[in-house]
CSV table of C-alpha atoms in Angstrom, one decimal:
chain,number,residue,atom,x,y,z
A,1465,MET,CA,53.5,94.0,128.8
A,1466,THR,CA,51.6,90.7,130.3
A,1467,ILE,CA,51.0,89.8,133.8
A,1468,ALA,CA,51.3,86.1,134.7
A,1469,SER,CA,48.4,84.5,136.2
A,1470,SER,CA,48.9,83.6,140.0
A,1471,SER,CA,46.7,80.5,139.6
A,1472,PRO,CA,48.5,77.4,139.3
A,1473,PRO,CA,48.1,75.3,136.3
A,1474,SER,CA,45.8,72.7,136.2
A,1475,ARG,CA,47.0,69.3,136.3
A,1476,LEU,CA,45.1,66.6,133.9
A,1477,PRO,CA,45.7,62.9,134.6
A,1478,ALA,CA,47.1,61.0,132.0
A,1479,GLY,CA,45.6,60.2,128.9
A,1480,GLY,CA,43.4,63.5,129.0
A,1481,ALA,CA,41.0,61.8,131.2
A,1482,THR,CA,38.7,63.9,133.6
A,1483,GLU,CA,38.7,62.4,137.3
A,1484,THR,CA,35.4,61.7,138.6
A,1485,ARG,CA,33.9,61.2,142.1
A,1486,SER,CA,31.4,58.6,142.8
A,1487,LYS,CA,28.2,60.2,144.4
A,1488,PRO,CA,27.3,58.6,147.6
A,1489,ARG,CA,24.1,56.7,148.2
A,1490,THR,CA,21.4,58.4,150.0
A,1491,ARG,CA,18.4,57.1,151.8
A,1492,ARG,CA,16.2,58.1,148.6
A,1493,ASP,CA,18.2,55.9,146.2
A,1494,ASP,CA,17.7,52.9,148.9
A,1495,VAL,CA,13.9,53.6,149.0
A,1496,SER,CA,13.6,53.9,145.2
A,1497,GLU,CA,15.5,50.6,144.7
A,1498,ASN,CA,13.4,48.8,147.2
A,1499,ARG,CA,10.1,50.4,145.6
A,1500,GLY,CA,11.3,49.0,142.4
A,1501,ASP,CA,11.8,45.5,143.9
A,1502,GLY,CA,8.5,45.7,145.4
A,1503,ARG,CA,6.7,46.1,142.2
A,1504,LEU,CA,8.4,43.5,140.7
A,1505,ALA,CA,7.4,40.9,143.6
A,1506,ALA,CA,3.9,42.3,143.2
A,1507,VAL,CA,3.9,41.3,139.6
A,1508,PHE,CA,4.9,37.7,140.2
A,1509,ILE,CA,2.6,37.5,143.3
A,1510,ALA,CA,-0.5,38.8,141.5
A,1511,PRO,CA,-1.4,35.5,139.7
A,1512,ALA,CA,-1.3,33.4,142.8
A,1513,LEU,CA,-3.0,36.2,144.8
A,1514,LEU,CA,-5.7,36.8,142.4
A,1515,GLY,CA,-6.3,32.8,142.3
A,1516,PHE,CA,-6.3,32.8,146.1
A,1517,LEU,CA,-9.0,35.7,146.3
A,1518,VAL,CA,-11.1,34.3,143.7
A,1519,PHE,CA,-11.0,30.5,144.5
A,1520,LEU,CA,-10.4,30.4,148.2
A,1521,LEU,CA,-11.1,33.6,150.1
A,1522,TRP,CA,-14.2,34.7,148.3
A,1523,PRO,CA,-15.8,31.3,148.4
A,1524,THR,CA,-15.1,30.9,152.2
A,1525,LEU,CA,-16.7,34.3,153.0
A,1526,ARG,CA,-19.6,33.4,150.6
A,1527,GLY,CA,-20.2,30.0,152.2
A,1528,ILE,CA,-20.1,31.8,155.9
A,1529,TYR,CA,-22.6,34.0,154.8
A,1530,LEU,CA,-24.8,31.6,153.0
A,1531,SER,CA,-24.6,29.2,156.2
A,1532,PHE,CA,-26.9,31.8,157.9
A,1533,THR,CA,-29.7,31.8,155.1
A,1534,ARG,CA,-32.0,29.5,153.4
A,1535,PHE,CA,-30.7,29.2,149.8
A,1536,ASN,CA,-31.6,26.7,147.0
A,1537,LEU,CA,-30.4,28.5,144.1
A,1538,LEU,CA,-34.0,29.1,142.5
A,1539,THR,CA,-34.9,31.7,145.0
A,1540,PRO,CA,-32.9,34.7,146.7
A,1541,ALA,CA,-31.2,33.7,149.8
A,1542,GLU,CA,-33.4,34.2,152.8
A,1543,TRP,CA,-31.7,35.2,156.4
A,1544,VAL,CA,-32.3,32.5,158.8
A,1545,GLY,CA,-29.8,33.4,161.6
A,1546,LEU,CA,-28.3,30.2,163.6
A,1547,ASP,CA,-31.3,27.9,162.4
A,1548,ASN,CA,-28.9,25.9,160.0
A,1549,TYR,CA,-26.5,25.4,163.0
A,1550,VAL,CA,-29.3,24.3,165.4
A,1551,ARG,CA,-30.7,21.8,162.7
A,1552,MET,CA,-27.1,20.7,162.3
A,1553,VAL,CA,-26.8,20.1,166.3
A,1554,ASN,CA,-30.0,18.0,166.1
A,1555,ASP,CA,-29.3,16.0,162.8
A,1556,PRO,CA,-28.4,12.6,163.6
A,1557,ILE,CA,-27.0,11.9,160.2
A,1558,PHE,CA,-24.6,14.7,160.5
A,1559,TRP,CA,-23.1,13.1,163.9
A,1560,ASP,CA,-23.3,9.8,162.2
A,1561,SER,CA,-21.3,11.1,159.0
A,1562,LEU,CA,-18.8,12.9,161.6
A,1563,THR,CA,-18.1,9.6,163.4
A,1564,VAL,CA,-17.6,7.7,160.0
A,1565,THR,CA,-15.2,10.4,158.9
A,1566,VAL,CA,-13.4,10.1,162.0
A,1567,GLU,CA,-13.0,6.3,161.9
A,1568,TYR,CA,-11.7,6.8,158.2
A,1569,VAL,CA,-9.1,9.4,159.5
A,1570,VAL,CA,-7.8,7.4,162.4
A,1571,ILE,CA,-7.3,4.3,160.1
A,1572,ASN,CA,-5.9,6.4,157.2
A,1573,ILE,CA,-3.4,8.5,159.4
A,1574,GLY,CA,-2.3,5.5,161.5
A,1575,VAL,CA,-1.4,3.1,158.5
A,1576,GLN,CA,-0.2,5.8,156.1
A,1577,THR,CA,2.2,7.5,158.5
A,1578,VAL,CA,3.7,4.1,159.9
A,1579,ALA,CA,4.1,2.7,156.5
A,1580,ALA,CA,5.5,6.0,155.1
A,1581,LEU,CA,7.8,6.3,157.9
A,1582,ALA,CA,9.0,2.8,157.3
A,1583,ILE,CA,9.4,3.4,153.5
A,1584,ALA,CA,11.4,6.6,154.1
A,1585,VAL,CA,14.0,5.0,156.4
A,1586,LEU,CA,14.5,2.2,154.1
A,1587,LEU,CA,15.1,4.5,151.4
A,1588,GLN,CA,17.4,6.5,153.4
A,1589,ARG,CA,19.3,3.6,155.0
A,1590,LEU,CA,19.4,1.0,152.0
A,1591,THR,CA,19.3,2.8,148.9
A,1592,GLN,CA,18.8,6.4,147.5
A,1593,SER,CA,18.0,5.2,143.9
A,1594,ALA,CA,16.1,7.8,142.0
A,1595,MET,CA,14.3,5.1,139.9
A,1596,LEU,CA,13.2,3.5,143.1
A,1597,ARG,CA,11.9,6.8,144.6
A,1598,GLY,CA,9.8,7.3,141.2
A,1599,ILE,CA,8.3,3.8,141.4
A,1600,VAL,CA,7.2,4.6,145.2
A,1601,LEU,CA,5.6,7.8,143.9
A,1602,THR,CA,3.7,6.3,140.9
A,1603,PRO,CA,0.3,5.6,142.6
A,1604,TYR,CA,0.4,9.3,143.6
A,1605,LEU,CA,0.4,10.2,140.0
A,1606,MET,CA,-2.9,8.6,139.7
A,1607,SER,CA,-6.2,10.7,140.5
A,1608,ASN,CA,-8.5,9.5,143.2
A,1609,VAL,CA,-11.4,8.9,140.8
A,1610,VAL,CA,-9.2,6.3,138.7
A,1611,ALA,CA,-7.6,4.7,141.9
A,1612,GLY,CA,-11.2,4.3,143.4
A,1613,LEU,CA,-12.5,2.6,140.0
A,1614,VAL,CA,-9.5,0.3,139.6
A,1615,TRP,CA,-9.8,-0.9,143.3
A,1616,LEU,CA,-13.5,-1.4,142.8
A,1617,TRP,CA,-13.0,-3.6,140.0
A,1618,ILE,CA,-10.2,-5.4,142.0
A,1619,LEU,CA,-12.3,-6.1,144.9
A,1620,ASP,CA,-15.6,-6.7,143.6
A,1621,THR,CA,-17.3,-9.5,145.3
A,1622,GLN,CA,-18.2,-11.7,142.3
A,1623,LEU,CA,-15.8,-10.8,139.4
A,1624,GLY,CA,-13.0,-8.8,141.1
A,1625,ILE,CA,-9.5,-10.6,140.8
A,1626,GLY,CA,-8.7,-9.9,144.4
A,1627,ASN,CA,-11.8,-12.1,145.5
A,1628,GLU,CA,-10.8,-14.7,142.6
A,1629,ILE,CA,-7.4,-15.2,144.6
A,1630,ILE,CA,-9.2,-15.2,147.8
A,1631,SER,CA,-11.7,-18.0,146.5
A,1632,ALA,CA,-8.6,-19.8,144.8
A,1633,LEU,CA,-7.1,-19.9,148.2
A,1634,GLY,CA,-10.0,-21.7,149.5
A,1635,ALA,CA,-11.5,-18.9,151.6
A,1636,ASP,CA,-14.8,-17.0,151.4
A,1637,ARG,CA,-15.3,-14.2,149.1
A,1638,ILE,CA,-15.1,-10.9,151.1
A,1639,PRO,CA,-17.6,-8.1,150.2
A,1640,PHE,CA,-14.9,-5.2,150.9
A,1641,LEU,CA,-17.1,-2.3,149.6
A,1642,ALA,CA,-20.4,-4.0,150.0
A,1643,ASP,CA,-20.1,-4.6,154.0
A,1644,GLU,CA,-20.7,-2.2,156.6
A,1645,THR,CA,-17.8,-3.5,158.5
A,1646,TRP,CA,-15.2,-3.7,155.8
A,1647,ALA,CA,-16.4,-0.5,153.8
A,1648,ILE,CA,-14.5,2.2,155.5
A,1649,PRO,CA,-11.3,0.3,156.1
A,1650,THR,CA,-10.9,-0.7,152.7
A,1651,ILE,CA,-11.7,3.0,151.4
A,1652,ALA,CA,-8.9,3.8,154.0
A,1653,LEU,CA,-6.5,1.4,152.9
A,1654,ILE,CA,-7.1,2.3,148.9
A,1655,ASN,CA,-6.3,6.0,149.8
A,1656,VAL,CA,-3.2,4.7,152.0
A,1657,TRP,CA,-2.0,2.8,148.8
A,1658,ARG,CA,-2.4,6.3,146.7
A,1659,HIS,CA,-0.9,8.7,149.2
A,1660,VAL,CA,1.8,6.6,151.1
A,1661,GLY,CA,4.5,7.2,148.6
A,1662,TYR,CA,4.2,10.8,148.6
A,1663,THR,CA,4.1,11.1,152.1
A,1664,ALA,CA,7.1,8.7,152.4
A,1665,LEU,CA,9.3,11.2,150.1
A,1666,LEU,CA,8.2,14.1,152.2
A,1667,LEU,CA,9.7,12.3,155.2
A,1668,PHE,CA,12.8,11.0,153.1
A,1669,ALA,CA,13.4,14.8,152.4
A,1670,GLY,CA,13.3,15.5,156.3
A,1671,LEU,CA,15.8,12.7,156.9
A,1672,GLN,CA,18.3,13.7,154.5
A,1673,ALA,CA,18.8,16.8,156.6
A,1674,ILE,CA,19.8,14.7,159.6
A,1675,PRO,CA,23.7,14.9,159.6
A,1676,ASN,CA,25.1,11.6,159.2
A,1677,ASP,CA,27.9,12.3,161.9
A,1678,MET,CA,25.3,11.6,164.5
A,1679,TYR,CA,24.7,8.0,163.3
A,1680,GLU,CA,28.4,7.2,162.8
A,1681,ALA,CA,29.0,8.6,166.4
A,1682,ALA,CA,26.2,6.3,167.6
A,1683,ARG,CA,27.6,3.2,165.9
A,1684,VAL,CA,30.9,3.9,167.4
A,1685,ASP,CA,29.2,4.0,170.7
A,1686,GLY,CA,27.6,0.6,169.9
A,1687,ALA,CA,24.1,1.7,169.3
A,1688,SER,CA,21.8,-0.3,167.3
A,1689,GLU,CA,19.8,0.5,164.4
A,1690,TRP,CA,16.4,0.4,166.5
A,1691,ARG,CA,18.0,2.6,169.0
A,1692,MET,CA,19.3,5.1,166.6
A,1693,PHE,CA,15.9,5.4,165.3
A,1694,TRP,CA,14.4,6.1,168.6
A,1695,ARG,CA,17.2,8.4,169.8
A,1696,ILE,CA,18.2,10.1,166.7
A,1697,THR,CA,15.8,9.8,163.7
A,1698,MET,CA,12.5,10.6,165.5
A,1699,PRO,CA,13.5,13.3,167.6
A,1700,LEU,CA,15.2,15.1,164.6
A,1701,LEU,CA,12.6,14.4,162.2
A,1702,ARG,CA,9.8,15.8,164.5
A,1703,PRO,CA,9.2,18.9,162.8
A,1704,VAL,CA,8.8,17.6,159.6
A,1705,LEU,CA,6.6,14.8,160.6
A,1706,ALA,CA,4.3,17.4,162.4
A,1707,VAL,CA,4.0,19.2,159.1
A,1708,VAL,CA,3.2,15.9,157.3
A,1709,LEU,CA,0.6,14.9,159.8
A,1710,ILE,CA,-1.3,18.3,159.7
A,1711,MET,CA,-1.4,17.8,156.0
A,1712,THR,CA,-2.5,14.3,155.9
A,1713,VAL,CA,-5.4,14.8,158.8
A,1714,ILE,CA,-6.7,17.9,156.8
A,1715,GLY,CA,-6.7,15.9,153.6
A,1716,SER,CA,-8.2,12.9,155.1
A,1717,PHE,CA,-11.0,14.9,156.6
A,1718,GLN,CA,-11.9,16.1,153.1
A,1719,VAL,CA,-12.1,12.6,151.6
A,1720,PHE,CA,-15.0,12.6,149.1
A,1721,ASP,CA,-14.0,11.2,145.4
A,1722,THR,CA,-13.1,7.9,146.5
A,1723,VAL,CA,-16.2,7.2,148.5
A,1724,ALA,CA,-18.3,8.8,145.3
A,1725,VAL,CA,-16.8,6.4,142.8
A,1726,THR,CA,-16.7,3.1,145.1
A,1727,THR,CA,-19.7,3.1,147.6
A,1728,ALA,CA,-21.6,6.3,147.2
A,1729,GLY,CA,-21.9,6.4,150.9
A,1730,GLY,CA,-23.3,3.0,151.2
A,1731,PRO,CA,-24.0,0.4,152.5
A,1732,ALA,CA,-26.7,1.8,154.8
A,1733,ASN,CA,-24.6,5.2,155.3
A,1734,ALA,CA,-21.5,3.2,156.6
A,1735,THR,CA,-19.2,5.1,154.4
A,1736,ASN,CA,-21.6,8.5,154.3
A,1737,VAL,CA,-18.6,10.8,155.1
A,1738,LEU,CA,-19.2,14.5,156.3
A,1739,GLN,CA,-17.9,15.7,152.6
A,1740,TYR,CA,-20.2,13.3,150.8
A,1741,TYR,CA,-23.1,14.3,153.2
A,1742,ILE,CA,-22.4,17.8,152.7
A,1743,TYR,CA,-22.3,17.2,148.8
A,1744,GLY,CA,-25.7,15.5,148.9
A,1745,SER,CA,-27.3,18.2,150.8
A,1746,ALA,CA,-26.2,21.0,148.3
A,1747,PHE,CA,-26.4,19.3,145.0
A,1748,GLY,CA,-28.8,16.5,145.8
A,1749,ARG,CA,-31.5,18.3,148.1
A,1750,PHE,CA,-30.5,21.8,147.1
A,1751,GLN,CA,-30.3,22.9,150.8
A,1752,PHE,CA,-27.2,25.1,150.1
A,1753,GLY,CA,-27.7,27.0,153.5
A,1754,TYR,CA,-27.5,23.8,155.4
A,1755,ALA,CA,-24.6,22.6,153.5
A,1756,SER,CA,-22.6,25.7,154.0
A,1757,ALA,CA,-23.3,25.6,157.7
A,1758,MET,CA,-21.6,22.1,157.9
A,1759,SER,CA,-18.9,23.2,155.6
A,1760,VAL,CA,-18.3,26.1,158.2
A,1761,ALA,CA,-18.3,23.4,161.1
A,1762,LEU,CA,-16.0,21.4,159.2
A,1763,LEU,CA,-13.6,24.4,158.7
A,1764,VAL,CA,-13.9,25.3,162.6
A,1765,VAL,CA,-13.1,21.5,163.5
A,1766,LEU,CA,-9.9,21.5,161.0
A,1767,SER,CA,-8.7,24.7,162.4
A,1768,ALA,CA,-8.9,23.5,166.1
A,1769,ILE,CA,-7.4,20.3,165.2
A,1770,THR,CA,-4.3,22.0,163.4
A,1771,ILE,CA,-3.7,24.5,166.1
A,1772,LEU,CA,-3.9,21.6,168.5
A,1773,GLN,CA,-1.4,19.5,166.6
A,1774,TYR,CA,1.0,22.5,165.9
A,1775,ARG,CA,1.3,23.0,169.4
A,1776,LEU,CA,1.6,19.6,170.6
A,1777,THR,CA,4.1,18.4,168.2
A,1778,ARG,CA,6.0,21.8,168.5
A,1779,ALA,CA,6.3,21.9,164.6
A,1780,GLY,CA,7.8,25.4,164.6
A,1781,ARG,CA,10.9,24.1,166.7
A,1782,THR,CA,13.7,21.8,165.8
A,1783,ASP,CA,16.3,19.8,167.8
A,1784,LEU,CA,19.0,20.5,165.4
A,1785,GLY,CA,21.7,22.7,166.7
């Protein structure tokens, strides 16, 4: 005699498949996934981080240390405390080099910013041709040394084609790179010619972010192009313009190669910019401690200027709602 089981027969889904339930995610799963993403990110960041540590952070820390020493590569560094900084404060050539550098920065930034802004606005308002943008960027693809040599030949007082044209027009030849008055403005304009296209494209990218609806509404209200430029373009372009100014000011204070291949600091130290004076002190007179002290001073000056620019221009805020 058999006894029937009291338990109901199991029901299988059609096709004999077994029904499974998804396991709910736990906090441990999220942590494990984030850890895996972090490791992958570390792999991609590692080359850039290594380059930053080896070529930027370590030389900076080493330079700060050497600024408190007397070091000439031939003997071990000798700790001298603040002697290099005291010497720097009392060095008339240092202050003259700083003055020359500031003169160069003012001319370079002033002319380059106005010219780049005009080119960027014309590119946006008149044409957006990729070919034209490529032509504008062409001088930037040339190295500073090559650009300096080309203009050195063009502006040579006796044989340069620039002075040949001036002479053919009946005017006196101009010693662009051989006269104390002309030398720094000439070097500044050479670097303006090389960098203005790149700066213009940065500003052009900022102009692309401004909605066209604002210009159309202004035209409906009868606003002129000049009024739209000052009331719409400049306020909305301010954050991008501020960042561009910070970048160009930092780059301008570090001018070296154009001076090195054109005037070598002359005539009569008229183009002896601070970077060239630092280079001469280190590799010409082997005063690495003193050169490091001037480099640290330049770092402090640039940091202060950058912070001041960032705050005054409100680079971190935009008027776009």
